[in-house]
CSV table of C-alpha atoms (C1' of nucleotides) in Angstrom, one decimal:
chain,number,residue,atom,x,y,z
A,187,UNK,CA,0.9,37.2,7.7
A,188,UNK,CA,1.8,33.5,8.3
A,189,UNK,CA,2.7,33.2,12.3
A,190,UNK,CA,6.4,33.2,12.8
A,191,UNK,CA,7.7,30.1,13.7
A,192,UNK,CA,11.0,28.5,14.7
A,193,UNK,CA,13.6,27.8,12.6
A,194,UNK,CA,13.1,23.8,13.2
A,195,UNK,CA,9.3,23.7,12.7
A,196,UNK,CA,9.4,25.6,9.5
A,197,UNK,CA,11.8,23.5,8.4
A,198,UNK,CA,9.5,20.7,8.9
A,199,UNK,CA,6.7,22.6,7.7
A,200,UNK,CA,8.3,23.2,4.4
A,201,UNK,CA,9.3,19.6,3.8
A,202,UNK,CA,6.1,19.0,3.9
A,203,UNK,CA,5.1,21.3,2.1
A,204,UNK,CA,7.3,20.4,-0.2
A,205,UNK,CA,6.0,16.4,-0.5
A,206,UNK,CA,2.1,18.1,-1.3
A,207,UNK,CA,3.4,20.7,-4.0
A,208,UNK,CA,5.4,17.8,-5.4
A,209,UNK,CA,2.4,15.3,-5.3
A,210,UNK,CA,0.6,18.1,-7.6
A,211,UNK,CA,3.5,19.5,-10.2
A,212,UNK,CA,6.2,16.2,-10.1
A,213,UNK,CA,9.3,16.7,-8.4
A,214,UNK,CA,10.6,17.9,-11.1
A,215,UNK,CA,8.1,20.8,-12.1
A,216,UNK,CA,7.1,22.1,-8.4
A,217,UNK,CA,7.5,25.9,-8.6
A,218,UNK,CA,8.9,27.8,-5.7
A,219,UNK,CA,5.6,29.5,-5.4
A,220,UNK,CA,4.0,26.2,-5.4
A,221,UNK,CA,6.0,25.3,-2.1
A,222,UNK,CA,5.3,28.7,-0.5
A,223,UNK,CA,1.5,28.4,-1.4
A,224,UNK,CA,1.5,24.8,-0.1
A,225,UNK,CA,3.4,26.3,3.8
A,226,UNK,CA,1.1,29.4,3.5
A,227,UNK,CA,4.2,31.7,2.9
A,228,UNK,CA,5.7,33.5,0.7
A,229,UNK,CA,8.4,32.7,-2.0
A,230,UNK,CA,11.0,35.1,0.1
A,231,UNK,CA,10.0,33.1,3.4
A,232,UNK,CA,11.2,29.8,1.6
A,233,UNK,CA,14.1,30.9,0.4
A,234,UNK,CA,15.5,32.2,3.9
A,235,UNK,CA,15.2,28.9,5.0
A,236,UNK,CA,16.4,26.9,2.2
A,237,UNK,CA,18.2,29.2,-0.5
A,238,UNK,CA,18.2,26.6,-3.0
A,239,UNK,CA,15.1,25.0,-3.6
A,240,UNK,CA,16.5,21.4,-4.7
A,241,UNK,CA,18.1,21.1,-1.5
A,242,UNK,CA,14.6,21.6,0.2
A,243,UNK,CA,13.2,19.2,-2.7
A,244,UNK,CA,16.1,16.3,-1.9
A,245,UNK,CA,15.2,16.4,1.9
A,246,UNK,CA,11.7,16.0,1.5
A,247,UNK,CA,12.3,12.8,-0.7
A,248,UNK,CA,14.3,11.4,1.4
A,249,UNK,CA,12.3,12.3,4.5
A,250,UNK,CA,9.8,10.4,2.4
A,251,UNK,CA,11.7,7.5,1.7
A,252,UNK,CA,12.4,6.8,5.2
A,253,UNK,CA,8.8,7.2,6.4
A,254,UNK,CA,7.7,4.4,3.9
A,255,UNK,CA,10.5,2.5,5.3
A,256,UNK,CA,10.2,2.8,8.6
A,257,UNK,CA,6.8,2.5,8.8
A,258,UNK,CA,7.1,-0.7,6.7
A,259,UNK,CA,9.6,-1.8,10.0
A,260,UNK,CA,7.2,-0.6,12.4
A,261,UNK,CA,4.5,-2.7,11.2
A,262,UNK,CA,6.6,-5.9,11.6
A,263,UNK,CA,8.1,-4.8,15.0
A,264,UNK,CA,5.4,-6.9,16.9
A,265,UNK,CA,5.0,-10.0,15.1
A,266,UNK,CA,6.9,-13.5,15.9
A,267,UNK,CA,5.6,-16.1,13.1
A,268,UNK,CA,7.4,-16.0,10.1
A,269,UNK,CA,4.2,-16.6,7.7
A,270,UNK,CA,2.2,-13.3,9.6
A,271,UNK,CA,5.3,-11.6,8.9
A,272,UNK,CA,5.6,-12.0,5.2
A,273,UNK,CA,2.1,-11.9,4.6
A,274,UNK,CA,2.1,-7.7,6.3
A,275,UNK,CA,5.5,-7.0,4.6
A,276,UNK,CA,3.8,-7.5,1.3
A,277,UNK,CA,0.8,-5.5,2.1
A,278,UNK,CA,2.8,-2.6,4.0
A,279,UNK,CA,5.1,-2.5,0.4
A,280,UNK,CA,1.8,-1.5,-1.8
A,281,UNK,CA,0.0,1.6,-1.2
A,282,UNK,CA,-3.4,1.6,0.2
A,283,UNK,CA,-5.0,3.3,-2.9
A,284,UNK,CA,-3.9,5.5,-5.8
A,285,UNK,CA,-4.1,8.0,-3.7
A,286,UNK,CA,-1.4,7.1,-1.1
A,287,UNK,CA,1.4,9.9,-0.9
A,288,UNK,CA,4.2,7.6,-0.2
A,289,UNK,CA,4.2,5.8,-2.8
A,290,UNK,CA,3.2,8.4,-4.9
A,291,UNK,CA,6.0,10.4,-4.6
A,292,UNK,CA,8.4,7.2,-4.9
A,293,UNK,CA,7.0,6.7,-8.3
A,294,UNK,CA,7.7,10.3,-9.3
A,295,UNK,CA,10.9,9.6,-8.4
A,296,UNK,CA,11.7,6.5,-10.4
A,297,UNK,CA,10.9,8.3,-13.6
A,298,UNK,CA,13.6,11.0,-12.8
A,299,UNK,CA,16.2,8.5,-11.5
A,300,UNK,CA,17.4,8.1,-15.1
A,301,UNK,CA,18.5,11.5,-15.4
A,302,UNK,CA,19.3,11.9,-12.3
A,303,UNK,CA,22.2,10.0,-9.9
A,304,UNK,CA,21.5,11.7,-7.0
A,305,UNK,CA,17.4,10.0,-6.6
A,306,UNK,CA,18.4,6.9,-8.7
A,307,UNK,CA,21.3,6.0,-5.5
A,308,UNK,CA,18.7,6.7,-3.1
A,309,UNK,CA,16.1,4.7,-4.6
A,310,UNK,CA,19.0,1.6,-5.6
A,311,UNK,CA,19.6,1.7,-1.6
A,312,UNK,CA,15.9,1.7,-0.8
A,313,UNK,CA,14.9,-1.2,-3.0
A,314,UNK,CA,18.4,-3.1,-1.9
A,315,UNK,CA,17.5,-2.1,2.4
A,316,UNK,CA,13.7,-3.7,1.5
A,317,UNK,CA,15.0,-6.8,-0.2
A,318,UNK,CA,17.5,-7.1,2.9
A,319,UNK,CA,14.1,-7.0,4.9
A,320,UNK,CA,12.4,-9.5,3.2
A,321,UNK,CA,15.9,-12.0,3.1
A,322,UNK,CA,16.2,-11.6,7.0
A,323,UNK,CA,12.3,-12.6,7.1
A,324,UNK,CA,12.7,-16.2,5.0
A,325,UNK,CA,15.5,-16.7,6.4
A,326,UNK,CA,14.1,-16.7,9.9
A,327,UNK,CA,11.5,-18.8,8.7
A,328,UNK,CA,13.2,-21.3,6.9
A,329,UNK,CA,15.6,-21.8,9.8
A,330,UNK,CA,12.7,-21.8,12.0
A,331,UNK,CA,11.1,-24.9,9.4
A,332,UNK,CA,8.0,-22.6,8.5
A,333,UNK,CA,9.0,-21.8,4.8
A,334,UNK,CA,11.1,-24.5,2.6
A,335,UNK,CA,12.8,-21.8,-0.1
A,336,UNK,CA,12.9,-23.2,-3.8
A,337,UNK,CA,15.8,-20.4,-4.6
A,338,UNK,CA,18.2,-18.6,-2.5
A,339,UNK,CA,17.0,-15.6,-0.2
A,340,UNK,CA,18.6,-12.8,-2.3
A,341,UNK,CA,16.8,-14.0,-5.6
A,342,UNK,CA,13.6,-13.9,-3.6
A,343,UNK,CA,14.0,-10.9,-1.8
A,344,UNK,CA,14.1,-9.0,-5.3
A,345,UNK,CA,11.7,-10.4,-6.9
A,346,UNK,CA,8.9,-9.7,-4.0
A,347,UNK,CA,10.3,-6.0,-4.0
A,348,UNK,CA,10.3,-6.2,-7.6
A,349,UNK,CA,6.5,-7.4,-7.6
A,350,UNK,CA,5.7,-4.5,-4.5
A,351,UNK,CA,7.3,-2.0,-7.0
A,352,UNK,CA,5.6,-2.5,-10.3
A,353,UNK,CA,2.1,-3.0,-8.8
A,354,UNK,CA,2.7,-0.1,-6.6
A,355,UNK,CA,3.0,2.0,-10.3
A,356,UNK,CA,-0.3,0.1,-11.6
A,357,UNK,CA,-2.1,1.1,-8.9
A,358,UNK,CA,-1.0,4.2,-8.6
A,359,UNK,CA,-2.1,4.6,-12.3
A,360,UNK,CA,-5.4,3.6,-11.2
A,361,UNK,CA,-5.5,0.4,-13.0
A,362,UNK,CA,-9.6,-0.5,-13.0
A,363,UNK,CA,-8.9,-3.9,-11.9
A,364,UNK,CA,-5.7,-4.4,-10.5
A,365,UNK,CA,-6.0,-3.1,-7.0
A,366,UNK,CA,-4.8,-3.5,-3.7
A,367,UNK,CA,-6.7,-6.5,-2.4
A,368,UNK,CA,-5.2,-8.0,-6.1
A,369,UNK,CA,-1.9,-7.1,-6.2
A,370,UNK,CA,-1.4,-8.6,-2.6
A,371,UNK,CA,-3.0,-11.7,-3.5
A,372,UNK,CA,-0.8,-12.0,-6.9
A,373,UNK,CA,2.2,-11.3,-4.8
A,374,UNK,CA,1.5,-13.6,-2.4
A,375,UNK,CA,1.0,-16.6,-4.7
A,376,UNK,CA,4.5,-16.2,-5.5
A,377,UNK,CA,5.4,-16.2,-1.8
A,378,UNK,CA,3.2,-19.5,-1.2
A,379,UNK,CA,5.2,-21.2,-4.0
A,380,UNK,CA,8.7,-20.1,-2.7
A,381,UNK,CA,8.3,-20.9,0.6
A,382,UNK,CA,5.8,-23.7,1.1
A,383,UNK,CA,3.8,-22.1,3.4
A,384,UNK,CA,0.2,-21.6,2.8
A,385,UNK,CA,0.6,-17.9,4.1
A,386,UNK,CA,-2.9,-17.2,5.3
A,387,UNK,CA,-3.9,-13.9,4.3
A,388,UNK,CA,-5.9,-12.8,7.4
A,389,UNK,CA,-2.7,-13.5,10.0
B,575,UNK,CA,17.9,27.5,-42.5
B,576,UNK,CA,16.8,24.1,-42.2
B,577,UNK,CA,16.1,22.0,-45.0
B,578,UNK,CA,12.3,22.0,-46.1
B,579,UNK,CA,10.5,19.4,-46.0
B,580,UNK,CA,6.5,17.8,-45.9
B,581,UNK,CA,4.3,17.9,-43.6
B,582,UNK,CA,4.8,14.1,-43.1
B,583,UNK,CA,8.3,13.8,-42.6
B,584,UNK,CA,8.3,17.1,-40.6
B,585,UNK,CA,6.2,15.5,-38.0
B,586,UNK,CA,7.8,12.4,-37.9
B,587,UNK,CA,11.0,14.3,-37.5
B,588,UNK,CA,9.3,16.0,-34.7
B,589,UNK,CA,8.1,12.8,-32.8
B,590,UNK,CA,11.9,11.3,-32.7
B,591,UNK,CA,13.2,15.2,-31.8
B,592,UNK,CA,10.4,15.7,-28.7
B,593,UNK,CA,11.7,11.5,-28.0
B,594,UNK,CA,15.2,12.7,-27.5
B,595,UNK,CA,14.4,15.6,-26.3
B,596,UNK,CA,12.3,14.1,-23.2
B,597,UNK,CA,14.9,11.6,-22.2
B,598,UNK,CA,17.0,14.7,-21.6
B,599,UNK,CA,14.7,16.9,-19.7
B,600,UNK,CA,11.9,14.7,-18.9
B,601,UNK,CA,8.4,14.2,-20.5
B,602,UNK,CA,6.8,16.9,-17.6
B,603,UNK,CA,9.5,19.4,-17.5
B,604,UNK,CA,10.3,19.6,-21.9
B,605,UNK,CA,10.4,23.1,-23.3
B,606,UNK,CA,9.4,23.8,-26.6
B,607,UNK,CA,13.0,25.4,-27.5
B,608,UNK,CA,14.7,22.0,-26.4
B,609,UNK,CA,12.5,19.9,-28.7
B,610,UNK,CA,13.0,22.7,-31.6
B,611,UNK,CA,17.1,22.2,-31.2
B,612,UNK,CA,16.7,18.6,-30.9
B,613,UNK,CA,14.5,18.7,-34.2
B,614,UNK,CA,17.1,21.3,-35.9
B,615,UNK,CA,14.4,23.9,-36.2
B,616,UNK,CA,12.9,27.2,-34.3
B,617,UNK,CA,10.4,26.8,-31.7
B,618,UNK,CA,8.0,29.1,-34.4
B,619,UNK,CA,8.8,26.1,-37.2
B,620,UNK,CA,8.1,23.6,-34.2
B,621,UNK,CA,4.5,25.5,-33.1
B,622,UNK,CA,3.4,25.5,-36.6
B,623,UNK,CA,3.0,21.9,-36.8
B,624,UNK,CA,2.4,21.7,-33.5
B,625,UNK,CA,-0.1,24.4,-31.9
B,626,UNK,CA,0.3,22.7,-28.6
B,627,UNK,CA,3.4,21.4,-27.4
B,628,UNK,CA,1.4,18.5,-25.3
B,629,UNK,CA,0.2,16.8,-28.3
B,630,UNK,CA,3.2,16.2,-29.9
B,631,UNK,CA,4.2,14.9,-26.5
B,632,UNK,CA,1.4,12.6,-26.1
B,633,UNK,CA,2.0,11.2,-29.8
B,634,UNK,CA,5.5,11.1,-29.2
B,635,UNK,CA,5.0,9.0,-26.4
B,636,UNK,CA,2.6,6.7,-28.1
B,637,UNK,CA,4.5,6.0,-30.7
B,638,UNK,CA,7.4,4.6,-28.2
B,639,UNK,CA,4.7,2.6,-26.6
B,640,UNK,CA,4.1,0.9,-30.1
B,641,UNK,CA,7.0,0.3,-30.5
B,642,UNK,CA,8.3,-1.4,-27.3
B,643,UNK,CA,5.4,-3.5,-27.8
B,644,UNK,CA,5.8,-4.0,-31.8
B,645,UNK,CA,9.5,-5.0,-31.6
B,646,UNK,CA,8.2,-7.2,-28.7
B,647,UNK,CA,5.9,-9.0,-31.0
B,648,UNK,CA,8.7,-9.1,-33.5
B,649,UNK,CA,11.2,-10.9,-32.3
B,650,UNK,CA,8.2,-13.2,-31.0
B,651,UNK,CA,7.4,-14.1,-34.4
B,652,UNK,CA,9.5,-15.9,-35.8
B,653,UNK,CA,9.8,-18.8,-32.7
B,654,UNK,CA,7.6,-21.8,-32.8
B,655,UNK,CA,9.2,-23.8,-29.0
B,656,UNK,CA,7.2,-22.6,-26.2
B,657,UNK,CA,10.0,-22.1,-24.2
B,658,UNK,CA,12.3,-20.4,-26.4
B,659,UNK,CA,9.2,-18.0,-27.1
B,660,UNK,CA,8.9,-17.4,-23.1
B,661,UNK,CA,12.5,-16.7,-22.8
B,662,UNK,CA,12.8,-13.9,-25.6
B,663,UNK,CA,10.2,-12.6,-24.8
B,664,UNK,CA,11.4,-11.9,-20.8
B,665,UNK,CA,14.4,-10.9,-22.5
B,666,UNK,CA,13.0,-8.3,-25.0
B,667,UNK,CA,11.2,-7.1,-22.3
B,668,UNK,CA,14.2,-5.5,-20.1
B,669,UNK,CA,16.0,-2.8,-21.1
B,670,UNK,CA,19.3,-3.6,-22.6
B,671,UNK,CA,21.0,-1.2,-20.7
B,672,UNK,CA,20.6,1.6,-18.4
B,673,UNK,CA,20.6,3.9,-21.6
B,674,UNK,CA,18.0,2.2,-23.3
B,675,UNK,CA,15.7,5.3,-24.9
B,676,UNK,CA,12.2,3.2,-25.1
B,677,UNK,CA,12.4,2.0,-21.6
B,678,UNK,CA,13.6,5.2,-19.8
B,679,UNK,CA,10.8,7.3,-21.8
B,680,UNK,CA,8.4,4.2,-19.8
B,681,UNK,CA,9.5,4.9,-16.8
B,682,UNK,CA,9.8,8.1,-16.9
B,683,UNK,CA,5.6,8.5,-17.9
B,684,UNK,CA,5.6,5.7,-15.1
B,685,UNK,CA,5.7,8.9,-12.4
B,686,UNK,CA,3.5,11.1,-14.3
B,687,UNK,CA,0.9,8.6,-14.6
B,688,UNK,CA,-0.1,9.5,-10.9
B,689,UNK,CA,-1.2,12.8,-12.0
B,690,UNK,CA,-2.5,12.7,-15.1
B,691,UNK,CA,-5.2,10.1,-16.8
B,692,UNK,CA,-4.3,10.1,-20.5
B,693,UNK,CA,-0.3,8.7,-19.6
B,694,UNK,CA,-2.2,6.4,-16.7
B,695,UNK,CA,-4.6,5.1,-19.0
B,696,UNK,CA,-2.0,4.2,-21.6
B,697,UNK,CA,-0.1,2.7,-19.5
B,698,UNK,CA,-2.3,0.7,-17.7
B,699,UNK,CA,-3.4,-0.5,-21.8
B,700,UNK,CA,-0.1,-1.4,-22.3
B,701,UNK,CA,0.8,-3.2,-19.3
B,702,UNK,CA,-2.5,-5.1,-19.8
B,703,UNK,CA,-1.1,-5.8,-23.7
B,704,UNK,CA,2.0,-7.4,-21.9
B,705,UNK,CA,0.0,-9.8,-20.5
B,706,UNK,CA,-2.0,-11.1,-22.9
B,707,UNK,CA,1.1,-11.6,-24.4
B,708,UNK,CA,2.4,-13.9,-22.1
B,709,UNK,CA,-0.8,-15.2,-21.1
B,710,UNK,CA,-1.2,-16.5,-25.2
B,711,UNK,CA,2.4,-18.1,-24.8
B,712,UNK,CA,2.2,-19.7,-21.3
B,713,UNK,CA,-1.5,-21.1,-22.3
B,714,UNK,CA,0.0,-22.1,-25.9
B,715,UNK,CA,2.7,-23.9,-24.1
B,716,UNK,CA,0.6,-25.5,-21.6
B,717,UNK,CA,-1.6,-26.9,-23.8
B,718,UNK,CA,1.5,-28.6,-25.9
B,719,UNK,CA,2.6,-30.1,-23.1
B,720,UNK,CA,5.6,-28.2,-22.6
B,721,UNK,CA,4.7,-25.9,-20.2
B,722,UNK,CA,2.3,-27.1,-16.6
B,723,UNK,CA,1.2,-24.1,-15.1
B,724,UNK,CA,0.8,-23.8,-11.1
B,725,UNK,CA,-1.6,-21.2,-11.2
B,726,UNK,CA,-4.3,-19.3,-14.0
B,727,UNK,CA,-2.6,-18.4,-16.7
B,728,UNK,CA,-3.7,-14.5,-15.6
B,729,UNK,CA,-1.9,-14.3,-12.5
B,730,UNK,CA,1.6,-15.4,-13.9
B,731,UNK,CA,1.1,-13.1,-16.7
B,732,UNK,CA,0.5,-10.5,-14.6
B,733,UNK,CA,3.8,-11.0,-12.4
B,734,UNK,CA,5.8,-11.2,-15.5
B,735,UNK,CA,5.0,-8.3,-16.6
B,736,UNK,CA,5.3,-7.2,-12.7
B,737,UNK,CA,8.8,-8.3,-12.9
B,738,UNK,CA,10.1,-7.0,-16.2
B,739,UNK,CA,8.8,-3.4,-15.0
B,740,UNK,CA,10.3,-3.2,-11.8
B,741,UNK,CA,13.8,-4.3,-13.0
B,742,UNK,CA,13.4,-2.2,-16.0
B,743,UNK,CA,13.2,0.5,-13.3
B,744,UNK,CA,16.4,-0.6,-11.3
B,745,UNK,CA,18.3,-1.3,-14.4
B,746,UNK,CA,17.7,2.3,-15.5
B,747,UNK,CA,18.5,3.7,-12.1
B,748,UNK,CA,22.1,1.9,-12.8
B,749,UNK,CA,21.9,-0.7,-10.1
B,750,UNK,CA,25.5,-1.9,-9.4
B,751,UNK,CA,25.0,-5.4,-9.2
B,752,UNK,CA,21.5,-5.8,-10.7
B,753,UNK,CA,22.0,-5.5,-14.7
B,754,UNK,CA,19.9,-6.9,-17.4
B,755,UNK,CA,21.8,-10.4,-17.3
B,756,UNK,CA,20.9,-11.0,-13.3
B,757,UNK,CA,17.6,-9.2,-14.0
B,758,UNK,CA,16.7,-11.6,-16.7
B,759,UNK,CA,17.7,-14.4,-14.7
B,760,UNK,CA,15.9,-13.4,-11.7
B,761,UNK,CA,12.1,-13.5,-14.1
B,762,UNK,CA,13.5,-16.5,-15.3
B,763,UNK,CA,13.7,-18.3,-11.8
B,764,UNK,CA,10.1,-17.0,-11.6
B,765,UNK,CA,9.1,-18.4,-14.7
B,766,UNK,CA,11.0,-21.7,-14.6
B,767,UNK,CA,9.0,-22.3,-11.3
B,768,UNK,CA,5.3,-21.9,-12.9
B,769,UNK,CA,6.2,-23.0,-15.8
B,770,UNK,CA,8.0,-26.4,-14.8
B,771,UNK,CA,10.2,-25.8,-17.7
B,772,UNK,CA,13.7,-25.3,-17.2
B,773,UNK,CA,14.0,-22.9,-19.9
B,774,UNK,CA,17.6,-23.0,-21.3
B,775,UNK,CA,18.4,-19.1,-21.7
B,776,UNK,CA,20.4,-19.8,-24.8
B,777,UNK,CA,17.2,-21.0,-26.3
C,1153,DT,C1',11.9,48.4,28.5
C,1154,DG,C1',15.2,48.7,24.8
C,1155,DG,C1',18.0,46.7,21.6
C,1156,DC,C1',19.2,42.6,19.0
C,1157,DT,C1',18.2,38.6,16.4
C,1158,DT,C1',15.2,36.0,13.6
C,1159,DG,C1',11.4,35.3,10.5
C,1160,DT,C1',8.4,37.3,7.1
C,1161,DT,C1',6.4,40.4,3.7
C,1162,DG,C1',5.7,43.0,-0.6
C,1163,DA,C1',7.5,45.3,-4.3
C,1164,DA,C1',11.0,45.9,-7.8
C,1165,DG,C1',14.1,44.1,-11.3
C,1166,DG,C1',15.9,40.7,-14.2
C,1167,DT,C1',15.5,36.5,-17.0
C,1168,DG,C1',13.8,33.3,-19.9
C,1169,DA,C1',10.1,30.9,-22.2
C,1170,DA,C1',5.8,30.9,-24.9
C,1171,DT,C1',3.4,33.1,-28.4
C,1172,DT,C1',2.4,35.9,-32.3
C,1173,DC,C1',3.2,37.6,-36.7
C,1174,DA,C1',5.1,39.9,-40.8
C,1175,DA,C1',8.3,38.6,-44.1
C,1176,DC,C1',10.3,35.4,-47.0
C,1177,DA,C1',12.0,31.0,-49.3
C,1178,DA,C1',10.9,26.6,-51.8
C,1179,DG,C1',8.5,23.8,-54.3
C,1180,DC,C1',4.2,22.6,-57.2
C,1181,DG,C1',0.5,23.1,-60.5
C,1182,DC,C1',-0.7,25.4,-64.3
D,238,DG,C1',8.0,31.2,-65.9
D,239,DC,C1',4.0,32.8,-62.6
D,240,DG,C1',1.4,32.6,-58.8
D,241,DC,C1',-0.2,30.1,-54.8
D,242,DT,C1',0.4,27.1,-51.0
D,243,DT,C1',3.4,25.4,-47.5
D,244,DG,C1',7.2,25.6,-44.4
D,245,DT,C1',10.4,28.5,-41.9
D,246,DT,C1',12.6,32.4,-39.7
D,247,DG,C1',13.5,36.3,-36.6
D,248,DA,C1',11.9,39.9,-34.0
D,249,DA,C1',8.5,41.9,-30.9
D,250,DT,C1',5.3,41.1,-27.2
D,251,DT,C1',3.7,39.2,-23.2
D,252,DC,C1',3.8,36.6,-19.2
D,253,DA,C1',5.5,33.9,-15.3
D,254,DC,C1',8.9,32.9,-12.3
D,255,DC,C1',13.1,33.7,-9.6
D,256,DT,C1',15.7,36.7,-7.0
D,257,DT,C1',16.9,40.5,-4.2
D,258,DC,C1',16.1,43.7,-0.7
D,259,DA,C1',14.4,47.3,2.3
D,260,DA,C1',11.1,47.4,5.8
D,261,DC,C1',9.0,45.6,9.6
D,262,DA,C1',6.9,42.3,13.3
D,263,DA,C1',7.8,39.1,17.0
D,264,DG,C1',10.0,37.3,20.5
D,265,DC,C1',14.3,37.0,23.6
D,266,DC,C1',17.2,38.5,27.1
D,267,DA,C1',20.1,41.9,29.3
DNA sequence: TGGCTTGTTGAAGGTGAATTCAACAAGCGC
DNA sequence: GCGCTTGTTGAATTCACCTTCAACAAGCCA
């Protein structure tokens, strides 16, 4: 028998849970059992805590939304210079391999968003909070004189989430030669043509 | 009873029927009864061209692959200007609404390609297609004079393609604000900017 | 320590989908 | 027309999953 726990942790247990068994079926497919395997519980044990399994599903993929994003905030908390910042907001937006579980599951998800409204808001307000992120950085910058923008912030906010996004899916589909170190470099020569700023990868 | 007919048409039938069917239920989560109603048939009539369900599937699939990228190539071919070629071709590219059936069948296989190698690997091919697409038309261009490319022709292909998949994405998740018009306008900031062009969109 | 609440199990039942197959209908060659 | 092949159905079988629930273990606190 799994040890009994309190309500709260196996809550948090099972969202977890949840995110591995949906890394292996789709968040579409996972099975009940699949969840319960995953928490080392049984199907009955899941369901007293979360009755309807979507429910459980829809927290854990927003629980993972919000750990990419914050994490992608936390990475820029320290940093002052506007160039260091853009250069780690375009690494922290790709994952570190195909293997990465964030944005893993945020793939999954953008497949489903066209049948379903419920992920396809949540993953319209991601994209929109991450280009609001990245207008807040050139605009610091260009009123600081480090980048010279060729286009207004909101047009180059998308498109730099827009890059982040797709090469997130090629690498995630394990393209042979399109890979991390790549896709930053790629993204970042569009971000040394909009700003003017040599953005120096190592900074 | 349903009309006989050949083994030919049957399975053709059956590709368009597991199509629709998939954009209702998604390519992972499809049941053979759905893609039998869809196809006007029973699931036995269904089975008996098609032993295994995940091989119509995967040849459904391909043959929306082909042709996204044939109609591409189509509406490519009659254009001789370098610039009008660049802006179809971003154009036929997006999704021409967030119902578009070849584009949401993309991204839906754009999740499942993190678990399984035959929809990564085709996907990757196709995404690598794109770009030698472009790269033909931004060299082509260059090398008439009309275009003067800021970087290899490679790296602009790459984010072109970059761009037209993650807007496809938002465009299919019904972005309020971010529809194929702005979506195409956005790539074309992007391309106007490497390209030196100012690429009329009515072109 | 005894009773109550909370968390968990295991088994039983119901449901729905895949699969198989015997029967049959429709066309085609002869 | 006759028989054979090809395509299709409907029913029977099997299997997997969800759901429910009685039983029980573990703490909590009076």
């Amino acid at each position: 028998m799994a040890t009994r726990k309190s309500r709260t942790e196996r809550r948090a247990d099972l969202i977890q849970a949840a995110q591995r068994a949906m890394l292996r079926h789709g968040p579409d497919g996972v099975l009940l059992n699949q969840v319960a395997e995953q928490a080392g519980l049984t199907s009955g044990a899941v369901l007293y805590h979360y009755p309807d399994l979507s429910d459980l599903l829809l927290e854990a993929n927003q629980a993972g939304m919000e750990r990419f994003y914050e994490q992608r905030m936390q990475r820029l908390a320290g940093l002052t210079d506007p160039a260091a910042k853009l250069v780690v907001t375009i690494r922290s937006g790709l994952p570190v391999d195909g293997e990465d579980a964030d944005v893993r599951l945020l793939c999954e998800l953008g497949g489903l968003a066209g049948r379903n409204r419920v992920y396809a808001a949540l993953l319209t307000s991601l994209f929109d909070r991450q280009v609001s992120m990245y207008q807040t950085i050139l605009e610091t910058g260009a009123a600081q004189g480090a980048f010279t923008l060729t286009a207004d912030s909101l047009t180059l906010g998308r498109n730099l989430v827009a890059l982040e996004d797709a090469y997130g899916y090629r690498i995630v589909a394990r393209h042979p030669t399109l890979r991390t170190d790549e896709a930053a470099e790629l993204i970042l020569s569009y971000a040394r043509q909009v700003t003017g700023n040599p953005l120096r990868a190592a900074a």
